[in-house]
Coordinates of N, CA, C and O in Angstrom, one line a residue:
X1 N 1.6 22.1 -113.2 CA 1.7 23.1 -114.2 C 1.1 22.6 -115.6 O 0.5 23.5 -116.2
X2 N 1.2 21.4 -116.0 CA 0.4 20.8 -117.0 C -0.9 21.0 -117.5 O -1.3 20.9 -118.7
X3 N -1.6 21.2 -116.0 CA -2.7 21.5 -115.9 C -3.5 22.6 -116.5 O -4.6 22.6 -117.0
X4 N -2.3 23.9 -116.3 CA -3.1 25.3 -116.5 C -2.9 25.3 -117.9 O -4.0 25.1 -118.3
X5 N -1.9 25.4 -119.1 CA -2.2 25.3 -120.1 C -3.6 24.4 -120.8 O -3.9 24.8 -121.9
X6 N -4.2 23.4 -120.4 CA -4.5 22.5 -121.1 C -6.2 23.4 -120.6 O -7.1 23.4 -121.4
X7 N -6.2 24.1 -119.4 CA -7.5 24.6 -118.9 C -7.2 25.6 -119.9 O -7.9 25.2 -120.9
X8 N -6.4 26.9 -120.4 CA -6.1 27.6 -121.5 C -6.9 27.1 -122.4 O -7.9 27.8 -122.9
X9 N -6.7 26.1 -122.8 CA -6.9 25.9 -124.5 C -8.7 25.7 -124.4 O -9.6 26.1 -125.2
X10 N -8.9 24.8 -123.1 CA -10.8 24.5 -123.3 C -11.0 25.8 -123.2 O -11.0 26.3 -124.4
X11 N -11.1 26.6 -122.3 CA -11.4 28.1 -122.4 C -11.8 28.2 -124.0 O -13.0 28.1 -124.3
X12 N -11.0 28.3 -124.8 CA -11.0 28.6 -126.1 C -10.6 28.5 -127.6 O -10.6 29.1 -128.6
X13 N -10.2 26.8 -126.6 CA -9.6 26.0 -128.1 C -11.2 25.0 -127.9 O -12.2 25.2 -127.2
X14 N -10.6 23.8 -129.2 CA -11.6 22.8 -129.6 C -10.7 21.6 -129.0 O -9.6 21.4 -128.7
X15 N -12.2 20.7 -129.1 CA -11.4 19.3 -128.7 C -10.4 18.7 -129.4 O -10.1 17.6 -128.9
X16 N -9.7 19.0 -130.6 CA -8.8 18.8 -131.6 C -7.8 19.8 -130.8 O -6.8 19.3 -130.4
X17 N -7.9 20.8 -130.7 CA -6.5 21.5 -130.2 C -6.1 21.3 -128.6 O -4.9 21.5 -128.3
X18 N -7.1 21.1 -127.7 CA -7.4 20.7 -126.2 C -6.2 18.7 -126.5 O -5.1 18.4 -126.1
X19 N -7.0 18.1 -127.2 CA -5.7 16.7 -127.5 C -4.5 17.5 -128.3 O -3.5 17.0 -128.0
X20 N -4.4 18.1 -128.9 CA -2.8 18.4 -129.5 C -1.8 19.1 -128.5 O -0.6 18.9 -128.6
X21 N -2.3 19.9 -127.4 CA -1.9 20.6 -126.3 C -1.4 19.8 -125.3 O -0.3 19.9 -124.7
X22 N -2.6 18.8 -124.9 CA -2.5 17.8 -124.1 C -1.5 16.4 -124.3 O -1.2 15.4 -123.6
X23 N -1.0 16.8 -125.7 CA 0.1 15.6 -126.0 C 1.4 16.1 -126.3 O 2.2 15.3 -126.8
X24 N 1.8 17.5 -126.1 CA 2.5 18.0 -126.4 C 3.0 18.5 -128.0 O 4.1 18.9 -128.3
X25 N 2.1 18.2 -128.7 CA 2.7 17.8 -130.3 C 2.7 19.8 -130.5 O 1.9 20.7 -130.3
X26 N 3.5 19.8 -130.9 CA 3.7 21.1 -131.5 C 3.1 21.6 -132.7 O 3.6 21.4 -133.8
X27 N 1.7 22.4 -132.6 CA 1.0 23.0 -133.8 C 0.7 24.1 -134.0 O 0.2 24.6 -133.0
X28 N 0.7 25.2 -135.2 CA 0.2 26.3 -135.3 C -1.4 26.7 -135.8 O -1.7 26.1 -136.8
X29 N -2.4 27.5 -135.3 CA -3.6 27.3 -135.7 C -4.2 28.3 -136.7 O -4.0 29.4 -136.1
X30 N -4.6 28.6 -137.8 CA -4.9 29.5 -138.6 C -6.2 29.2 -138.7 O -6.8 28.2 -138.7
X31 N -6.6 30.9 -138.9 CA -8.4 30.9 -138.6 C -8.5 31.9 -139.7 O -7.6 32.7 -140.1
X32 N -9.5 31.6 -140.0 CA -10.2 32.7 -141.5 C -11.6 32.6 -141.2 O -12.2 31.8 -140.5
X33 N -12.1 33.7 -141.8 CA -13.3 34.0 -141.8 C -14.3 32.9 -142.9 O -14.1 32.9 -144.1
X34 N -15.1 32.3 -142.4 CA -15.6 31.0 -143.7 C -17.0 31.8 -144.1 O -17.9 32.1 -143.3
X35 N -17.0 31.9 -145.4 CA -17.9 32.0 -146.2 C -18.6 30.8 -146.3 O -17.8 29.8 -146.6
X36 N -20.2 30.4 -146.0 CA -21.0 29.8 -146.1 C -21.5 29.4 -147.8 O -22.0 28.4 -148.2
X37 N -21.1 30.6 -148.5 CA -21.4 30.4 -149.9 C -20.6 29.8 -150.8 O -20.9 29.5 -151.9
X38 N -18.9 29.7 -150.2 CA -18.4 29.0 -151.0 C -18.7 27.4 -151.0 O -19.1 26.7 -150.2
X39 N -18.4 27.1 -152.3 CA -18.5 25.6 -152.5 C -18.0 24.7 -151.9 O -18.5 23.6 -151.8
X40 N -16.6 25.0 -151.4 CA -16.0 23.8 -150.8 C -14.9 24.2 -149.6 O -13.9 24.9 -149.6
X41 N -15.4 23.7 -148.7 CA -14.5 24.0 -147.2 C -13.1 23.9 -147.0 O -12.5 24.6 -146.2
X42 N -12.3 22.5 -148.3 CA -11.1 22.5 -148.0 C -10.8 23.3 -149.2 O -9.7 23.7 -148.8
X43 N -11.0 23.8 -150.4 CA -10.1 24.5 -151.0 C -10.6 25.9 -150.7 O -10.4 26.7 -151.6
X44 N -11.7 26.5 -149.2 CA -11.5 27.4 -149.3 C -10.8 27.8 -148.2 O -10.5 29.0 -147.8
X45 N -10.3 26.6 -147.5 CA -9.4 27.0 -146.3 C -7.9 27.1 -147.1 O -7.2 28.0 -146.8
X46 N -7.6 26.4 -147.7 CA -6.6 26.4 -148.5 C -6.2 28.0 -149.2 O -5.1 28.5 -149.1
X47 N -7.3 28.5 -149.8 CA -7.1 30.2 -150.4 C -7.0 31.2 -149.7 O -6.4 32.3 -150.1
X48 N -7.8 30.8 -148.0 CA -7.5 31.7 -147.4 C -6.3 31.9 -146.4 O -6.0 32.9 -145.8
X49 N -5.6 30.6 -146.4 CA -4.2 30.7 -145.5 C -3.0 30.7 -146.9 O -1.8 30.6 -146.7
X50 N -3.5 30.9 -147.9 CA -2.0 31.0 -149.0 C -1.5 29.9 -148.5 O -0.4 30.1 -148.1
X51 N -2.0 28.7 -148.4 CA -1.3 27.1 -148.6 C -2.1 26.9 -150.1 O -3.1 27.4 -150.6
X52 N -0.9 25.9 -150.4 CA -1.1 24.7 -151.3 C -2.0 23.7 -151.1 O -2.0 23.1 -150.1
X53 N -3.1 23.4 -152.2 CA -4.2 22.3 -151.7 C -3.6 21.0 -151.7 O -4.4 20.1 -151.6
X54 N -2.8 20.8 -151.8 CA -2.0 19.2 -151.9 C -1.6 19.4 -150.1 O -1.6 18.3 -149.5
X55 N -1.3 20.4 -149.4 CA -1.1 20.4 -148.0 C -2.3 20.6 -147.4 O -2.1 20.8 -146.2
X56 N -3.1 20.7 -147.5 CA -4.3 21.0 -146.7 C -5.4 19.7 -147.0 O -5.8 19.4 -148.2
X57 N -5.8 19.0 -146.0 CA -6.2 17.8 -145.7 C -7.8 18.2 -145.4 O -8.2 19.2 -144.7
X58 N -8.7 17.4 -145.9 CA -9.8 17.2 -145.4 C -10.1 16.0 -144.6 O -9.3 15.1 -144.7
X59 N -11.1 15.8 -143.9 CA -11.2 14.6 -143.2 C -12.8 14.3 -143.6 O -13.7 15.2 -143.6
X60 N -12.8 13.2 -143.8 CA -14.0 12.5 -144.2 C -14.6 11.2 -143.7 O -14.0 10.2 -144.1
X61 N -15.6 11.0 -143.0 CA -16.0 9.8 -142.6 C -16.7 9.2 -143.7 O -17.3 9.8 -144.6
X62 N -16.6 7.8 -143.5 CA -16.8 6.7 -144.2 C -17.6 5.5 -144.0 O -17.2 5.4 -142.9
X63 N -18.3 4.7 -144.1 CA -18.8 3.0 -143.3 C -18.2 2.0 -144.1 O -18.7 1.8 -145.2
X64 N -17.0 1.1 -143.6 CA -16.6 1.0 -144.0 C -16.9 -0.5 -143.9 O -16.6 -0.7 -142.7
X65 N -17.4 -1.4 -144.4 CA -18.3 -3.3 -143.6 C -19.3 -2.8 -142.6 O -20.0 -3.7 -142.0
X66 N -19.5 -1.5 -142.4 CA -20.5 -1.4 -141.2 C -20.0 -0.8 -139.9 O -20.6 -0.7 -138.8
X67 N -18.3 -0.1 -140.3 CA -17.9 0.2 -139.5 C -17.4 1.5 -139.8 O -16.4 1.5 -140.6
X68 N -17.9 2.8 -139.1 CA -17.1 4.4 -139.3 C -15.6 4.3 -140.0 O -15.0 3.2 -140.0
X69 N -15.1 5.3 -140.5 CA -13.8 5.2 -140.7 C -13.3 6.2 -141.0 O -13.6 6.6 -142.2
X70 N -12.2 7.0 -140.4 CA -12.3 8.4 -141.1 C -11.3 8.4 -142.0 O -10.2 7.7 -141.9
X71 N -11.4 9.0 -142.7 CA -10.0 9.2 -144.0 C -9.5 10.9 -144.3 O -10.4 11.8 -144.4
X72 N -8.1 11.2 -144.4 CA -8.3 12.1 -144.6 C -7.2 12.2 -145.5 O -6.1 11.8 -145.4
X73 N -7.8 13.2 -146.7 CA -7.1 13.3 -147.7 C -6.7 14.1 -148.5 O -7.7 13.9 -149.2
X74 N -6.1 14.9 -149.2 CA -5.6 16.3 -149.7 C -6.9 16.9 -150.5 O -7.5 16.2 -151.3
X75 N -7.4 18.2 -150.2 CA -8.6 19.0 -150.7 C -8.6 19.0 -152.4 O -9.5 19.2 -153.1
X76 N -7.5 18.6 -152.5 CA -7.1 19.2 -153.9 C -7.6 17.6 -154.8 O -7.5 17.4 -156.0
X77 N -8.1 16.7 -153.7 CA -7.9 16.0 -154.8 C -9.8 14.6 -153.9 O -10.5 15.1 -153.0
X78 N -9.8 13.6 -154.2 CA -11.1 12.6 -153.8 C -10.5 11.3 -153.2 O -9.4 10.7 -153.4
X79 N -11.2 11.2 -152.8 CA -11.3 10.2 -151.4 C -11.6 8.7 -152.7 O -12.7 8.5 -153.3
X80 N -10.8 8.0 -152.8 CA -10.9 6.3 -153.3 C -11.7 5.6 -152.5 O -11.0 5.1 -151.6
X81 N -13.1 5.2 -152.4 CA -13.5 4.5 -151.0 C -13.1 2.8 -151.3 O -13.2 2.0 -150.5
X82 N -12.6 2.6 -152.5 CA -12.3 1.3 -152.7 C -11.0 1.0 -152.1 O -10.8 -0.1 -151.6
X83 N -9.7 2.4 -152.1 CA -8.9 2.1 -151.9 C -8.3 2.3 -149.9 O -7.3 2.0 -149.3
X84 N -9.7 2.9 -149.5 CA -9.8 3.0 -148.4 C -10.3 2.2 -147.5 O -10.3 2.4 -146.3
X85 N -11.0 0.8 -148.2 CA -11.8 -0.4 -147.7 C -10.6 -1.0 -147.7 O -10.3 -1.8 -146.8
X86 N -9.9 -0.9 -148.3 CA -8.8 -2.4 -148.5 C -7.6 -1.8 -147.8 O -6.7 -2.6 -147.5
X87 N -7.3 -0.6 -147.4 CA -6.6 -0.3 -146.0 C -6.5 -0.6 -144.9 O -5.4 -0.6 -144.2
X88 N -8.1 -0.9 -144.5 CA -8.5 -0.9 -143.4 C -9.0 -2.7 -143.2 O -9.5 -3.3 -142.3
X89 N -8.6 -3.1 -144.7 CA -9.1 -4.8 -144.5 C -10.2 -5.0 -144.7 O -10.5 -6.1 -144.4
X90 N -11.2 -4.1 -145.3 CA -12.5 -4.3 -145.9 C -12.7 -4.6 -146.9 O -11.9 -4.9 -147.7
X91 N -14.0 -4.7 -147.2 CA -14.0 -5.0 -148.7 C -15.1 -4.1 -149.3 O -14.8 -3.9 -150.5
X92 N -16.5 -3.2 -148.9 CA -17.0 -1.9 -149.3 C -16.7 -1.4 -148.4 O -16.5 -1.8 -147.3
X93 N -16.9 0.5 -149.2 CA -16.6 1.5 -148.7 C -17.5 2.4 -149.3 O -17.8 2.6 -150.4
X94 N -18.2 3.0 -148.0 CA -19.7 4.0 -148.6 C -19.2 5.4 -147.8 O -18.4 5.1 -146.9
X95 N -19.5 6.6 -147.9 CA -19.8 7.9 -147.5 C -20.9 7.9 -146.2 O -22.1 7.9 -146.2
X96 N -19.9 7.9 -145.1 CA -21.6 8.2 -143.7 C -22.4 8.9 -144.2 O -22.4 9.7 -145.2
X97 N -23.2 8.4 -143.4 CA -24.5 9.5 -143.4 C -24.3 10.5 -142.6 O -24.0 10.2 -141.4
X98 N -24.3 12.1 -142.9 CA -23.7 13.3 -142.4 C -23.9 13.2 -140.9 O -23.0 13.1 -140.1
X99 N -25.3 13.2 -140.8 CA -25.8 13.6 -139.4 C -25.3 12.3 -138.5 O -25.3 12.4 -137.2
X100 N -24.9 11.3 -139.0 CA -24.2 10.2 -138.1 C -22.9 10.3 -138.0 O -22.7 10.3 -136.8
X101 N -21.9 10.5 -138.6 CA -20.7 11.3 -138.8 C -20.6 12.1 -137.8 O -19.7 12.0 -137.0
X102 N -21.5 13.0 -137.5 CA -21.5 14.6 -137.1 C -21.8 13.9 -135.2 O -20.9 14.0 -134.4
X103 N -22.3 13.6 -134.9 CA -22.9 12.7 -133.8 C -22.0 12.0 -133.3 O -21.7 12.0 -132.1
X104 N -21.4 11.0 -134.3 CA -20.3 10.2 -133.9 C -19.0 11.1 -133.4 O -18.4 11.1 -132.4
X105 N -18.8 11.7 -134.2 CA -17.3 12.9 -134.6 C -17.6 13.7 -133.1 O -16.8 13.8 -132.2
X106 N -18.8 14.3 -133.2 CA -18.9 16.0 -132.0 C -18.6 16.7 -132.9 O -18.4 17.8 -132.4
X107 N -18.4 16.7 -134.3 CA -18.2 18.4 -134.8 C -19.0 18.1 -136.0 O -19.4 17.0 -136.5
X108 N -19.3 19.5 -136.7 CA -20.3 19.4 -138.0 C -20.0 19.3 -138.9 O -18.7 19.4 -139.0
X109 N -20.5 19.2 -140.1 CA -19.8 18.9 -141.4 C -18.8 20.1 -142.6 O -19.4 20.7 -143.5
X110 N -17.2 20.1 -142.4 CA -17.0 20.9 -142.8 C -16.3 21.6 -141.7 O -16.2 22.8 -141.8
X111 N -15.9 21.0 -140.4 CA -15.6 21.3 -139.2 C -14.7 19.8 -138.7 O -13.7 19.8 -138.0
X112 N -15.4 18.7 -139.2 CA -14.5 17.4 -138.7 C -13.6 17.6 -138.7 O -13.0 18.2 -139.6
X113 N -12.9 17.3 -137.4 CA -11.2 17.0 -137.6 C -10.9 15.4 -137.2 O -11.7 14.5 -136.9
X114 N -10.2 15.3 -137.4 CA -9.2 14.0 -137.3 C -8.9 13.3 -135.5 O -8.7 12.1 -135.0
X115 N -8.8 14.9 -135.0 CA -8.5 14.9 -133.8 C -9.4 15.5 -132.8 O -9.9 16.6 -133.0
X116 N -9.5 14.8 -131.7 CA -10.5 15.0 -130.3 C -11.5 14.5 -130.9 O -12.3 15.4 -131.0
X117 N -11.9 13.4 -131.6 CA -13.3 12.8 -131.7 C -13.8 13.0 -130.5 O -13.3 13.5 -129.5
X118 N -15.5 12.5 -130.6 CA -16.1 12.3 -129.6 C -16.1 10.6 -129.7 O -16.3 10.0 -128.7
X119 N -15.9 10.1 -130.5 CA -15.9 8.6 -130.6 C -14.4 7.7 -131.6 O -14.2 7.6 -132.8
X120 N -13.7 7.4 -130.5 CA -12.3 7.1 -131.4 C -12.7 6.0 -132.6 O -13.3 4.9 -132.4
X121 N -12.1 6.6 -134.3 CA -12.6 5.8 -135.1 C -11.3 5.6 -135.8 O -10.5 6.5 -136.0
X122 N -11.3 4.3 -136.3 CA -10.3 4.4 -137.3 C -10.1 4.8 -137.8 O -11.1 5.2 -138.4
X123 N -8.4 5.6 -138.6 CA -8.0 6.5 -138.8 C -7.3 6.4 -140.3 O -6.2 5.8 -140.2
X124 N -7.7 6.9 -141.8 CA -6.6 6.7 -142.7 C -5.7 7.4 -142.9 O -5.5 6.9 -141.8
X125 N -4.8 8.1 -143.1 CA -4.2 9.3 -144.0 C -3.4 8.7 -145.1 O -2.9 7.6 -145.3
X126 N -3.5 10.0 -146.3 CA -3.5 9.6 -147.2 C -1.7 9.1 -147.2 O -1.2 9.3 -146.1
X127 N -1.0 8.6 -148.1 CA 0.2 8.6 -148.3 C 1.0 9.9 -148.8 O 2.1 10.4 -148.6
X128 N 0.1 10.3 -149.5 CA 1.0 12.2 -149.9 C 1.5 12.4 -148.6 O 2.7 12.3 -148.3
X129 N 0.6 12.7 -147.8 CA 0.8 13.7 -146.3 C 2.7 13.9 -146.0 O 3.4 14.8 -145.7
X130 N 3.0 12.6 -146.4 CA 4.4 12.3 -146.0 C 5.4 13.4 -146.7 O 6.4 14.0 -146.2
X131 N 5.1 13.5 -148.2 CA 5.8 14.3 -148.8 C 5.9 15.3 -148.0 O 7.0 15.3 -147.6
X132 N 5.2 16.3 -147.6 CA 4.8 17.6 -146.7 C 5.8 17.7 -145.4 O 5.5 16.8 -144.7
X133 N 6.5 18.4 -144.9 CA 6.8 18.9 -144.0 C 5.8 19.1 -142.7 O 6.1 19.1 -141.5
X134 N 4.6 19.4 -143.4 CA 3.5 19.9 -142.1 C 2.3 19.6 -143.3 O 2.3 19.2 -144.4
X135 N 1.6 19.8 -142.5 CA -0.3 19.4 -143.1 C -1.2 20.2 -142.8 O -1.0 20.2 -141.6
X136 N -2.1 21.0 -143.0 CA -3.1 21.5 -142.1 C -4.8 20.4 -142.5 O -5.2 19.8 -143.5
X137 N -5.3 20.4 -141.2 CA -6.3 19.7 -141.2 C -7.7 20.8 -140.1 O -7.5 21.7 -139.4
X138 N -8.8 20.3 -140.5 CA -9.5 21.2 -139.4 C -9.6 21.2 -138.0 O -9.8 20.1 -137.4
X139 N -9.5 22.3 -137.4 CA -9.1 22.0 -135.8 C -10.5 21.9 -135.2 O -10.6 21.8 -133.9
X140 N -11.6 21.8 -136.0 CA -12.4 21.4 -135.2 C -13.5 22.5 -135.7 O -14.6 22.3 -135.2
X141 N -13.4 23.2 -136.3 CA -14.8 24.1 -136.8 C -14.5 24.4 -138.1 O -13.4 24.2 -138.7
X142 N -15.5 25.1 -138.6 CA -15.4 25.5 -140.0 C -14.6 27.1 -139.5 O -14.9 27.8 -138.6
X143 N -13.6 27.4 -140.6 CA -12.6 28.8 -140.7 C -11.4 28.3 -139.4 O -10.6 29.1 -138.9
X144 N -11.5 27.2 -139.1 CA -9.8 27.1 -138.3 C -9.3 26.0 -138.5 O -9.8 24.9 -138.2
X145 N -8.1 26.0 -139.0 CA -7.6 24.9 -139.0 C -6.0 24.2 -138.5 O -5.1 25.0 -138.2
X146 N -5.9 23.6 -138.4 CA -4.3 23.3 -137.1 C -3.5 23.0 -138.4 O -4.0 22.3 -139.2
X147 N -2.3 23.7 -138.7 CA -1.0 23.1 -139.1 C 0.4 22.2 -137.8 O 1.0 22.6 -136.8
X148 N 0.4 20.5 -138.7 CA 1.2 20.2 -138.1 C 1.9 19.2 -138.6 O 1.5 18.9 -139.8
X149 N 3.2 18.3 -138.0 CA 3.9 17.4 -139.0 C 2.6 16.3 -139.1 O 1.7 16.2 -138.3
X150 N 2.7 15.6 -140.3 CA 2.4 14.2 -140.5 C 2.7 13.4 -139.5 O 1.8 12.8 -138.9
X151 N 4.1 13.4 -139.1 CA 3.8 12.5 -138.5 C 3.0 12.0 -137.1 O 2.3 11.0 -136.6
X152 N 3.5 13.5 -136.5 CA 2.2 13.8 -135.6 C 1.2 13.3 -135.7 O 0.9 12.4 -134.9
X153 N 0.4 13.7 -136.5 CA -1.0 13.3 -136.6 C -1.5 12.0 -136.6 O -2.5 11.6 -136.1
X154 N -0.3 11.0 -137.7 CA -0.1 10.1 -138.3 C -0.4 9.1 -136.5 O -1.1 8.0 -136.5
X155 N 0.4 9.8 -135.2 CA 0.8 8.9 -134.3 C -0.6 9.0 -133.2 O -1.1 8.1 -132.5
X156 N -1.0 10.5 -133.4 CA -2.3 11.3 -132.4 C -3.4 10.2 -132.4 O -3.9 9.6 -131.5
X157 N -3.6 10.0 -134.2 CA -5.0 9.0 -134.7 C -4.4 7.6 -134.5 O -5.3 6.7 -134.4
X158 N -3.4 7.3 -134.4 CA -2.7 5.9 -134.9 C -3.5 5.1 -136.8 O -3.8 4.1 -137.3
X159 N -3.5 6.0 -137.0 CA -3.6 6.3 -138.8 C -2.1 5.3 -139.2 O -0.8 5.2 -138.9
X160 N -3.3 4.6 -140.0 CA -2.5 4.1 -141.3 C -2.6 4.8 -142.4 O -3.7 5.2 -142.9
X161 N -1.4 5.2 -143.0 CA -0.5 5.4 -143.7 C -0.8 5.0 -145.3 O 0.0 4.3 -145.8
X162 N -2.0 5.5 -146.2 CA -1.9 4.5 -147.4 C -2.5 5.4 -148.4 O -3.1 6.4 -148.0
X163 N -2.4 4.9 -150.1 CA -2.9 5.9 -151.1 C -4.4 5.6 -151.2 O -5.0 4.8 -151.9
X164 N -5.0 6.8 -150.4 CA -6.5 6.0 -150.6 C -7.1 7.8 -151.1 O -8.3 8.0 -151.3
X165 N -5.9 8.8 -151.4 CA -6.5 10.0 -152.6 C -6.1 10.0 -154.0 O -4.9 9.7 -154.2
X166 N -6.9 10.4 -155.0 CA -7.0 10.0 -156.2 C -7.8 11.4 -156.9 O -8.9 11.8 -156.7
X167 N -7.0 12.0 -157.8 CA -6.5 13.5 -158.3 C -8.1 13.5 -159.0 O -8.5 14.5 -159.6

């Protein structure tokens, strides 16, 4: 029986909701229509589900000594790569290069999620997330995004837990 839900979801979920299904974690999925012209992916997913940008998460890859790293951290606010090197036990922290990101990940920019990589990478989340009851992050394309607890996600990625967003 396990089986037929999880064939459900490839039919017509993403590899981010195909692993959330597949682990049982309980999430709800919100889709909007994405304007290409707006400026910014997470506060426009944020405007169009009437969430709060402190709950709505972007995910961002990183190189972090030479090594990918994804971080993900409230729309509303930037990614510390200093404070995200020293998370992870590093000592710099640079911005991937998109199209390697995108390659590594399986999804495109503005579509990353956190979850169903195509290549498991280390995981940040910010410390806010906790405040939140739920989070939304992208389910894997641009205009969908998964609402779910922290801590879930927190356990999916095996994500450490640290303040690496900065207002």
């Amino acid at each position: 029986m396990a089986k037929k839900p999880k064939k459900q979801q490839q039919s017509g979920g993403t590899p981010a909701t195909v692993a959330l299904t597949a682990a049982g974690v309980e999430y709800t999925v919100h889709s909007y229509d994405h304007d290409p012209a707006h400026p910014s992916y997470g506060e426009e997913a944020a405007e169009a589900m009437g969430v709060s940008p402190e709950r709505v998460f972007k995910t961002l890859v990183a190189d972090v000594d030479g090594a990918l790293t994804v971080a993900v951290v409230p729309v509303a606010g930037q990614l510390d790569l200093k404070a995200l090197a020293t998370a992870v036990g590093g000592k710099r922290a640079a911005m991937a290069d998109p199209a390697l990101a995108e390659r590594t990940t399986g999804y495109v920019r503005g579509g990353i999620s956190p979850l169903g990589q195509r290549k498991k990478l280390p995981t940040v989340l910010d410390a806010s997330a906790s405040a939140h009851p739920t989070i939304c992050v992208s389910a894997g394309r641009r205009g969908l995004e998964v609402e779910l607890a922290p801590e879930s996600l927190s356990a999916l990625t095996q994500a450490v837990l640290a303040p690496i967003g900065r207002a």
